[in-house]
C-alpha positions in Angstrom: -114.4 107.2 71.8 -112.3 109.5 69.6 -114.1 112.0 67.5 -114.8 111.0 64.0 -112.7 112.6 61.3 -114.5 115.2 59.2 -115.5 114.2 55.6 -112.9 115.1 52.9 -113.9 116.2 49.4 -112.9 113.6 46.7 -110.8 116.1 44.8 -108.8 116.9 47.9 -107.9 113.2 48.5 -107.0 112.7 44.9 -104.8 115.8 44.9 -102.9 114.9 48.0 -102.3 111.3 46.8 -101.2 112.4 43.4 -98.6 114.7 44.9 -96.9 111.8 46.7 -93.6 110.5 45.3 -93.7 106.9 44.0 -91.8 105.8 47.1 -94.4 107.3 49.5 -97.3 105.9 47.4 -96.1 102.4 48.2 -96.2 103.3 51.9 -99.6 105.0 51.9 -101.7 102.0 53.0 -99.4 101.3 56.0 -99.4 105.0 56.8 -103.2 105.0 56.9 -103.2 102.0 59.3 -100.7 103.7 61.6 -102.7 107.0 61.6 -105.9 105.1 62.4 -104.5 104.2 65.8 -103.5 107.7 66.8 -105.5 109.9 69.2 -108.0 112.4 67.7 -109.4 115.5 69.3 -111.9 118.1 68.1 -111.6 121.8 68.7 -114.5 123.6 67.0 -114.1 123.2 63.3 -110.5 121.8 63.7 -109.8 118.1 64.2 -106.3 117.2 65.4 -104.5 113.9 65.0 -101.5 113.2 67.1 -99.0 111.9 64.6 -96.5 111.4 67.4 -95.8 113.0 70.8 -94.4 116.2 69.2 -96.4 116.4 65.9 -100.0 117.1 65.2 -101.9 117.0 61.9 -105.0 119.2 61.5 -108.0 119.0 59.4 -109.9 122.3 59.1 -113.6 121.8 58.3 -115.3 125.2 58.4 -118.6 123.9 57.0 -118.3 120.4 58.4 -116.1 119.0 55.6 -112.6 119.6 54.3 -112.9 121.3 50.9 -109.3 122.2 50.0 -105.9 120.6 50.2 -104.6 123.5 52.2 -107.1 122.7 54.9 -105.1 119.5 55.7 -102.0 120.7 57.6 -99.2 118.7 59.2 -96.5 119.9 61.6 -93.8 117.3 60.6 -90.5 118.3 59.0 -91.5 116.9 55.5 -94.7 118.8 55.3 -96.4 119.7 53.0 -94.9 116.8 51.0 -95.3 114.3 53.7 -97.3 111.1 53.8 -99.4 112.1 56.7 -101.7 114.6 54.8 -102.6 112.0 52.1 -103.1 109.3 54.8 -105.5 111.5 56.8 -107.5 112.4 53.7 -107.7 108.7 52.7 -108.7 107.7 56.2 -111.5 110.2 56.5 -115.1 109.7 55.1 -115.7 111.0 51.6 -117.6 114.3 51.6 -120.3 115.3 49.2 -118.6 117.3 46.4 -120.2 120.8 46.2 -117.9 122.6 43.7 -119.8 124.3 40.9 -120.0 122.2 37.8 -117.8 123.4 34.9 -119.5 124.7 31.8 -120.4 122.0 29.4 -120.1 122.0 25.6 -123.6 121.4 24.3 -123.0 123.0 21.0 -123.2 119.8 19.0 -126.6 119.0 20.4 -127.9 122.6 20.3 -127.2 122.9 16.6 -130.2 120.7 15.7 -131.9 119.8 19.0 -135.3 119.8 17.4 -134.4 117.0 14.9 -131.7 115.0 16.7 -131.9 113.8 20.4 -129.2 115.1 22.6 -126.1 112.9 23.0 -123.2 112.9 25.5 -120.7 115.7 25.0 -117.0 115.0 24.3 -116.3 116.2 27.8 -118.8 113.7 29.2 -117.4 110.9 27.1 -113.9 111.6 28.3 -115.0 111.8 31.9 -117.0 108.6 31.8 -114.0 106.8 30.2 -111.8 107.9 33.1 -114.4 106.5 35.5 -114.5 103.3 33.5 -110.7 102.9 33.6 -110.4 103.6 37.3 -113.3 101.2 38.2 -111.8 98.5 36.0 -108.5 98.8 37.8 -110.3 98.4 41.2 -112.2 95.4 39.9 -109.0 93.8 38.6 -107.3 94.3 41.9 -110.2 93.3 44.2 -110.8 94.6 47.6 -107.5 93.2 48.9 -105.5 95.0 46.2 -107.5 98.2 45.8 -105.6 100.4 48.3 -105.6 104.1 48.8 -103.8 104.9 45.5 -106.5 103.1 43.4 -109.2 104.6 45.6 -107.8 108.1 45.0 -107.7 107.5 41.2 -111.4 106.6 41.4 -112.2 109.7 43.5 -110.4 111.9 40.9 -112.4 110.3 38.1 -115.6 110.8 40.2 -114.8 114.5 40.7 -114.1 114.9 36.9 -117.4 113.2 36.1 -119.4 115.4 38.4 -117.8 118.5 36.8 -119.0 117.1 33.5 -122.5 116.8 34.8 -122.4 113.0 35.3 -123.8 113.0 38.8 -124.9 109.4 38.9 -121.5 108.0 37.9 -119.8 110.4 40.3 -122.0 109.5 43.3 -121.8 105.7 42.7 -118.0 105.9 42.2 -117.7 107.6 45.6 -120.0 104.9 47.2 -117.6 102.3 45.8 -114.6 103.9 47.5 -116.6 104.1 50.7 -117.4 100.4 50.5 -113.8 99.5 49.6 -112.6 101.3 52.7 -115.2 99.5 54.9 -114.1 96.1 53.4 -110.4 96.8 54.0 -111.1 98.0 57.6 -113.1 95.0 58.5 -116.2 97.2 59.2 -119.1 94.9 60.2 -121.5 97.1 58.2 -119.7 96.2 55.0 -121.6 93.9 52.6 -120.0 92.3 49.6 -123.3 92.5 47.7 -123.4 96.3 48.1 -119.9 96.7 46.7 -120.7 94.4 43.8 -123.9 96.4 43.1 -121.9 99.7 43.1 -119.2 98.4 40.7 -122.0 97.0 38.5 -123.8 100.4 38.4 -120.6 102.4 37.6 -119.5 100.1 34.8 -123.0 99.8 33.4 -123.4 103.6 33.2 -119.9 103.9 31.7 -120.8 101.3 29.1 -124.1 102.7 28.1 -123.6 106.5 28.3 -121.4 107.1 25.2 -124.2 105.8 22.9 -127.2 107.0 24.9 -129.5 109.8 23.9 -132.8 111.4 25.0 -134.4 110.1 28.1 -131.9 107.3 28.6 -129.0 109.8 28.6 -130.9 112.0 31.2 -131.3 109.0 33.5 -127.6 108.0 33.1 -126.4 111.5 33.8 -128.5 111.8 37.0 -129.0 115.1 38.8 -126.9 117.0 41.3 -129.7 117.5 43.8 -133.3 116.4 44.0 -135.5 119.3 42.9 -138.4 120.1 45.3 -141.7 121.0 43.7 -144.7 122.7 45.4 -147.4 120.2 46.5 -149.9 122.5 48.2 -151.5 121.2 51.4 -151.0 117.7 52.7 -152.7 115.6 55.5 -150.2 113.0 56.5 -150.4 110.0 58.8 -147.3 108.6 60.6 -146.2 105.1 59.7 -142.8 104.4 61.3 -139.3 105.7 61.9 -136.0 104.1 61.0 -132.5 105.0 61.9 -130.0 105.9 59.2 -126.4 104.9 59.6 -124.1 105.0 56.5 -120.6 103.8 55.9 -119.8 107.3 54.6 -120.2 108.8 58.0 -123.7 110.0 58.0 -126.4 109.2 60.6 -129.9 110.2 61.7 -133.5 109.1 61.3 -136.2 109.1 58.6 -139.9 109.1 59.5 -142.3 107.7 56.9 -145.8 109.0 56.5 -148.7 108.5 54.1 -151.4 110.7 52.7 -155.1 109.7 52.2 -154.3 108.3 48.8 -151.5 106.0 50.0 -148.6 108.1 48.7 -145.6 107.9 50.9 -143.6 111.0 52.2 -140.4 111.1 54.3 -139.2 113.6 56.9 -135.5 113.2 57.4 -132.8 114.4 59.8 -129.4 113.1 58.5 -126.0 114.7 59.1 -122.4 113.7 59.8 -122.2 111.4 62.8 -122.2 107.8 64.0 -124.5 105.3 65.7 -125.0 107.6 68.7 -126.6 110.2 66.4 -128.7 107.5 64.7 -130.1 106.5 68.1 -130.7 110.1 69.3 -132.1 111.5 66.1 -135.5 109.8 66.8 -136.1 112.1 69.8 -135.1 115.3 67.9 -137.8 117.7 66.8 -139.0 117.3 63.2 -137.5 120.1 61.1 -140.5 121.1 59.2 -142.8 124.1 59.9 -143.5 125.0 63.5 -144.3 121.6 64.7 -142.8 120.4 68.1 -143.2 116.7 67.2 -140.2 114.4 67.5 -139.6 111.8 64.8 -140.6 109.1 67.3 -143.9 111.0 68.0 -144.6 111.7 64.3 -144.4 108.0 63.5 -147.5 107.5 65.6 -149.3 110.8 65.1 -150.1 112.9 62.0 -149.1 116.2 60.3 -151.1 118.9 58.5 -148.8 120.7 56.1 -149.4 123.8 54.0 -147.1 125.2 51.3 -145.5 121.8 51.1 -142.5 121.1 48.8 -141.7 117.5 47.9 -138.8 115.9 46.1 -139.3 113.2 43.4 -138.7 110.5 46.0 -141.2 111.9 48.4 -138.9 113.8 50.8 -140.6 116.8 52.4 -138.8 120.1 52.1 -138.4 122.4 55.1 -138.3 125.8 53.4 -139.3 129.1 55.0 -142.8 129.0 53.3 -143.7 125.5 54.7 -146.1 125.4 57.6 -146.9 122.2 59.6 -148.9 121.4 62.8 -149.6 118.2 64.6 -152.7 116.3 63.6 -154.3 113.0 64.8 -152.8 109.7 63.6 -154.5 106.4 62.8 -153.6 102.8 63.4 -152.3 100.5 60.8 -155.7 98.7 60.6 -157.5 101.9 60.0 -158.1 103.9 56.9 -156.5 105.5 55.0 -153.2 103.8 55.8 -154.7 100.3 55.9 -154.9 100.4 52.1 -151.1 100.0 52.0 -151.5 96.5 53.4 -154.5 95.7 51.1 -152.3 95.9 47.9 -151.5 92.3 46.8 -147.9 91.3 47.7 -146.9 90.3 44.2 -147.9 93.8 43.0 -145.7 95.4 45.7 -142.8 93.2 44.7 -143.2 94.0 41.0 -143.2 97.7 41.7 -140.1 97.5 43.8 -138.2 95.5 41.2 -139.2 98.0 38.5 -137.4 100.8 40.5 -140.3 102.0 42.5 -140.5 102.2 46.3 -138.9 99.2 48.0 -141.1 99.2 51.2 -143.3 96.2 51.6 -146.5 96.2 53.8 -147.1 92.7 54.9 -149.2 90.5 57.2 -147.1 87.7 58.5 -147.2 84.8 61.0 -143.9 84.3 62.9 -142.6 80.7 62.6 -139.1 80.8 64.2 -135.6 81.6 63.2 -132.8 80.3 61.0 -129.0 80.7 61.3 -127.2 82.4 58.4 -123.6 83.5 57.9 -124.5 87.1 58.5 -126.5 86.2 61.7 -129.9 84.8 62.6 -132.9 85.8 60.6 -136.6 85.7 61.5 -138.8 83.2 59.7 -142.4 84.1 58.9 -145.2 82.9 56.7 -146.6 85.6 54.4 -149.8 84.3 52.8 -148.3 80.9 52.1 -144.9 82.2 51.2 -142.0 81.3 53.5 -140.3 84.6 54.2 -136.9 85.5 55.8 -136.8 88.8 57.7 -133.3 90.2 58.4 -131.8 93.0 60.3 -131.4 96.4 58.5 -128.3 97.2 60.5 -125.8 95.1 62.4 -124.4 97.9 64.6 -124.8 96.8 68.3 -125.9 100.3 69.3 -129.1 99.7 67.3 -131.6 97.1 68.5 -132.3 95.4 65.2 -130.7 92.0 66.0 -131.9 91.9 69.6 -135.5 92.6 68.5 -135.4 89.9 65.8 -134.0 87.4 68.4 -136.9 88.1 70.8 -139.6 88.1 68.1 -138.4 84.6 67.1 -139.8 83.3 70.4 -143.3 84.6 69.6 -144.1 81.8 67.1 -147.6 81.6 65.8 -148.1 85.4 66.4 -149.7 87.2 63.5 -148.3 90.7 62.9 -148.6 93.5 60.5 -145.1 94.6 59.5 -143.2 97.0 57.3 -140.1 95.7 55.5 -137.7 96.6 52.8 -137.3 94.2 49.9 -134.0 92.4 49.5 -133.9 91.1 45.9 -133.0 87.4 46.1 -134.1 84.1 44.5 -136.1 83.5 47.7 -138.5 85.8 49.6 -136.3 88.1 51.8 -136.7 91.5 53.3 -135.3 93.7 56.1 -137.7 94.2 59.0 -138.2 97.9 59.8 -141.4 98.1 61.9 -144.0 95.8 63.3 -147.0 95.6 65.6 -146.3 94.8 69.2 -146.6 91.1 69.8 -148.8 91.5 72.9 -150.1 95.1 73.0 -152.9 96.0 70.5 -152.6 99.2 68.6 -148.9 99.6 69.6 -146.2 99.8 67.0 -142.5 99.0 67.2 -139.8 100.8 65.2 -137.4 97.8 65.0 -134.3 100.0 64.8 -135.2 102.3 67.6 -137.5 100.6 70.2 -136.1 97.8 72.3 -138.3 94.8 73.1 -138.0 93.1 76.5 -138.7 89.5 77.4 -141.9 90.7 79.2 -143.2 92.0 75.9 -143.5 88.5 74.5 -146.7 86.3 74.7 -146.9 84.4 78.0 -146.5 81.1 76.2 -143.2 82.2 74.6 -139.7 81.8 76.1 -137.2 84.5 75.4 -134.1 83.0 73.7 -130.8 83.5 75.5 -127.5 84.4 73.9 -127.3 84.0 70.2 -128.3 80.3 70.0 -130.7 79.9 67.1 -134.2 78.7 67.9 -135.2 75.5 66.2 -137.3 75.9 63.1 -140.8 74.5 62.9 -141.0 71.4 60.6 -143.3 73.1 58.1 -141.1 76.2 57.7 -138.0 74.0 57.5 -139.5 71.8 54.9 -140.6 74.9 52.8 -137.1 76.4 53.0 -135.5 73.1 52.0 -137.8 72.7 49.1 -137.2 76.2 48.0 -133.4 75.7 48.2 -133.5 72.4 46.3 -135.7 73.9 43.5 -133.5 77.0 43.1 -131.8 77.5 39.8 -128.0 77.1 40.1 -127.3 80.7 39.2 -125.2 80.8 42.3 -122.4 79.1 40.3 -122.1 82.2 38.3 -123.0 84.7 41.0 -120.2 83.2 43.2 -117.6 84.0 40.6 -119.0 87.5 40.2 -118.6 88.1 44.0 -115.2 86.4 44.1 -113.9 88.8 41.5 -115.0 91.7 43.7 -113.1 90.3 46.7 -110.0 88.8 45.1 -109.8 90.5 41.7 -108.6 88.9 38.5 -105.9 86.7 40.2 -108.6 84.6 42.0 -110.3 83.7 38.7 -107.0 83.3 36.9 -105.9 80.4 39.2 -105.6 77.1 37.5 -108.7 75.0 37.8 -111.4 73.2 35.8 -114.6 75.2 35.5 -116.2 72.8 32.9 -118.2 71.0 35.6 -120.0 74.2 36.7 -120.6 75.1 33.1 -122.1 71.6 32.4 -124.3 71.9 35.5 -125.6 75.3 34.3 -126.4 73.9 30.8 -128.2 70.9 32.2 -130.4 73.3 34.2 -131.3 75.2 31.0 -128.9 78.1 31.8 -126.7 77.9 28.6 -126.1 81.7 28.6 -124.9 81.6 32.2 -122.5 78.8 31.2 -121.1 80.8 28.3 -120.7 83.9 30.6 -118.9 81.8 33.2 -116.5 80.4 30.6 -115.9 83.8 29.1 -115.2 85.4 32.6 -112.6 82.8 33.4 -111.1 83.1 29.9 -110.8 86.9 30.3 -109.1 86.5 33.7 -106.6 84.0 32.4 -105.8 85.8 29.2 -102.2 86.8 29.5 -100.4 86.7 26.1 -96.6 86.6 25.8 -94.5 88.8 23.6 -91.7 87.5 21.2 -89.3 87.4 24.1 -91.6 85.2 26.2 -92.6 88.0 28.6 -96.1 88.4 29.8 -97.9 91.3 28.1 -100.0 93.7 30.2 -103.5 92.6 31.1 -106.5 93.9 29.2 -108.7 95.4 32.0 -111.3 96.4 29.5 -112.0 92.9 28.3 -112.0 91.6 31.9 -114.4 94.4 33.0 -116.7 93.7 30.1 -116.8 90.0 30.9 -117.6 90.7 34.5 -120.2 93.3 33.7 -122.0 90.8 31.4 -122.0 88.2 34.1 -123.2 90.6 36.7 -125.9 91.9 34.5 -127.2 88.4 33.7 -127.3 87.4 37.4 -129.0 90.6 38.4 -131.8 90.3 35.8 -132.3 86.6 36.5 -132.4 87.3 40.3 -135.2 89.8 39.6 -137.2 87.2 37.7 -136.6 84.5 40.3 -137.4 87.0 43.1 -140.8 87.9 41.6 -141.6 84.2 41.1 -140.6 83.3 44.6 -143.1 85.8 46.1 -146.0 84.3 44.2 -147.7 81.6 46.3 
């Protein structure tokens, strides 16, 4: 396998694309496709791409990422004004932007900060408007039309937003570009729902920030880095490890632990890399204190930490003053970690939907498997609630899918599991860890440990290939009843997702949407019907001038209509999700 290209800073990609002539911009996407098939070699901090038999293109990444346009060098006759440099930057993963933020004009807020809550500065309003315009252009074009030029415009806007201190908008805009690239490249890790969520978050921040103040403004701005605060001494108990594999080119592992009060802490090892690093990171030594534990070992043991520093999300720091030694662990049925499973499931769901931790600690009984478009999922009963457990990653180097397929044969087996909530109108979560189906007091990290047929109960038969196992009648009946009772919000959600894929043209096609609107109204979703009608109206709104020519589209109106529809479906999904998890 060829070495992966080093990440390139957003500002570098934007600068190289902006420097292209209009003629070369039209050829950029085809240039990227050609460059993707060329051989790549790594020589220390330099990565070389063979443009042809006589010409090489180099990316210099002294600190692991390309930080300047002059670090992308091409040996062709047209360099530095060639297409190859912009194509290479657009092909590479997007690096985290580390330039120092520009000074901000806070004078208006500082004049009377005691009486008037702080508001966005003119610089921030201008920056978020640029993000809004670039995101609206991407939404209007859809994934098929949002090529490298539109992506570069969004990266430029993201860089400007970060310099203005709008870290949340900048980070989410970069994630949108990463998802767009994955979609256009046919990456199996791409999920339409993730891209839709990213677009929604960017447009939502851009819509709210200009009029926000106080705490809301602080949340919308976000922070550049998570501050670590001292937390004294900690006694931690390992819970499980999970691989990390992102579309932006980062990989590794995260090990989750808990203290005696049930608070969760994470120890992570994530760096640029692919699936191989995600698999191998579990056997790397934990980088905290003087401990010699690997992530895989820590997941089953414990840790005593002094001088601990912790981020707001529970990530443990590894500063020079931190000391850590191995300590005994406990089983999932033993205190103090057993209290995580004692919390009522509806309370866990409510906390996750309110923005808290999204890990669920569940006791389930396996009931079979069901075929879905994204692959088979594991069916389970969770205190009377029919639950669908899915794979956290689809990469074949990770054992998620294989483990779910084998577990589907262990029907009737009761297991204690850890899963990550997937908000949906029906109970759904990604399976991360589970008890072993036949070995007491043994845990499985679903993304790292591989089950074998011999690990199944003696009465089970390991499924072969990818043929879905039949679903028990009770589980099938529950799933069917749930589907038939589901509110038809999918009629609006489908249009929201179609916009992300095909852009405005898909919704502007001639067709009668009144039937869907009537169905929504009959189901008591009159607001959804109005939003659906308005979305189609905004897509088809193309006025003519006095000469009969079509006027330019209004991306702002279309983006606002889409944002309203996406917000409504998101909030309704949260409500339906909480209701679905209640027996």
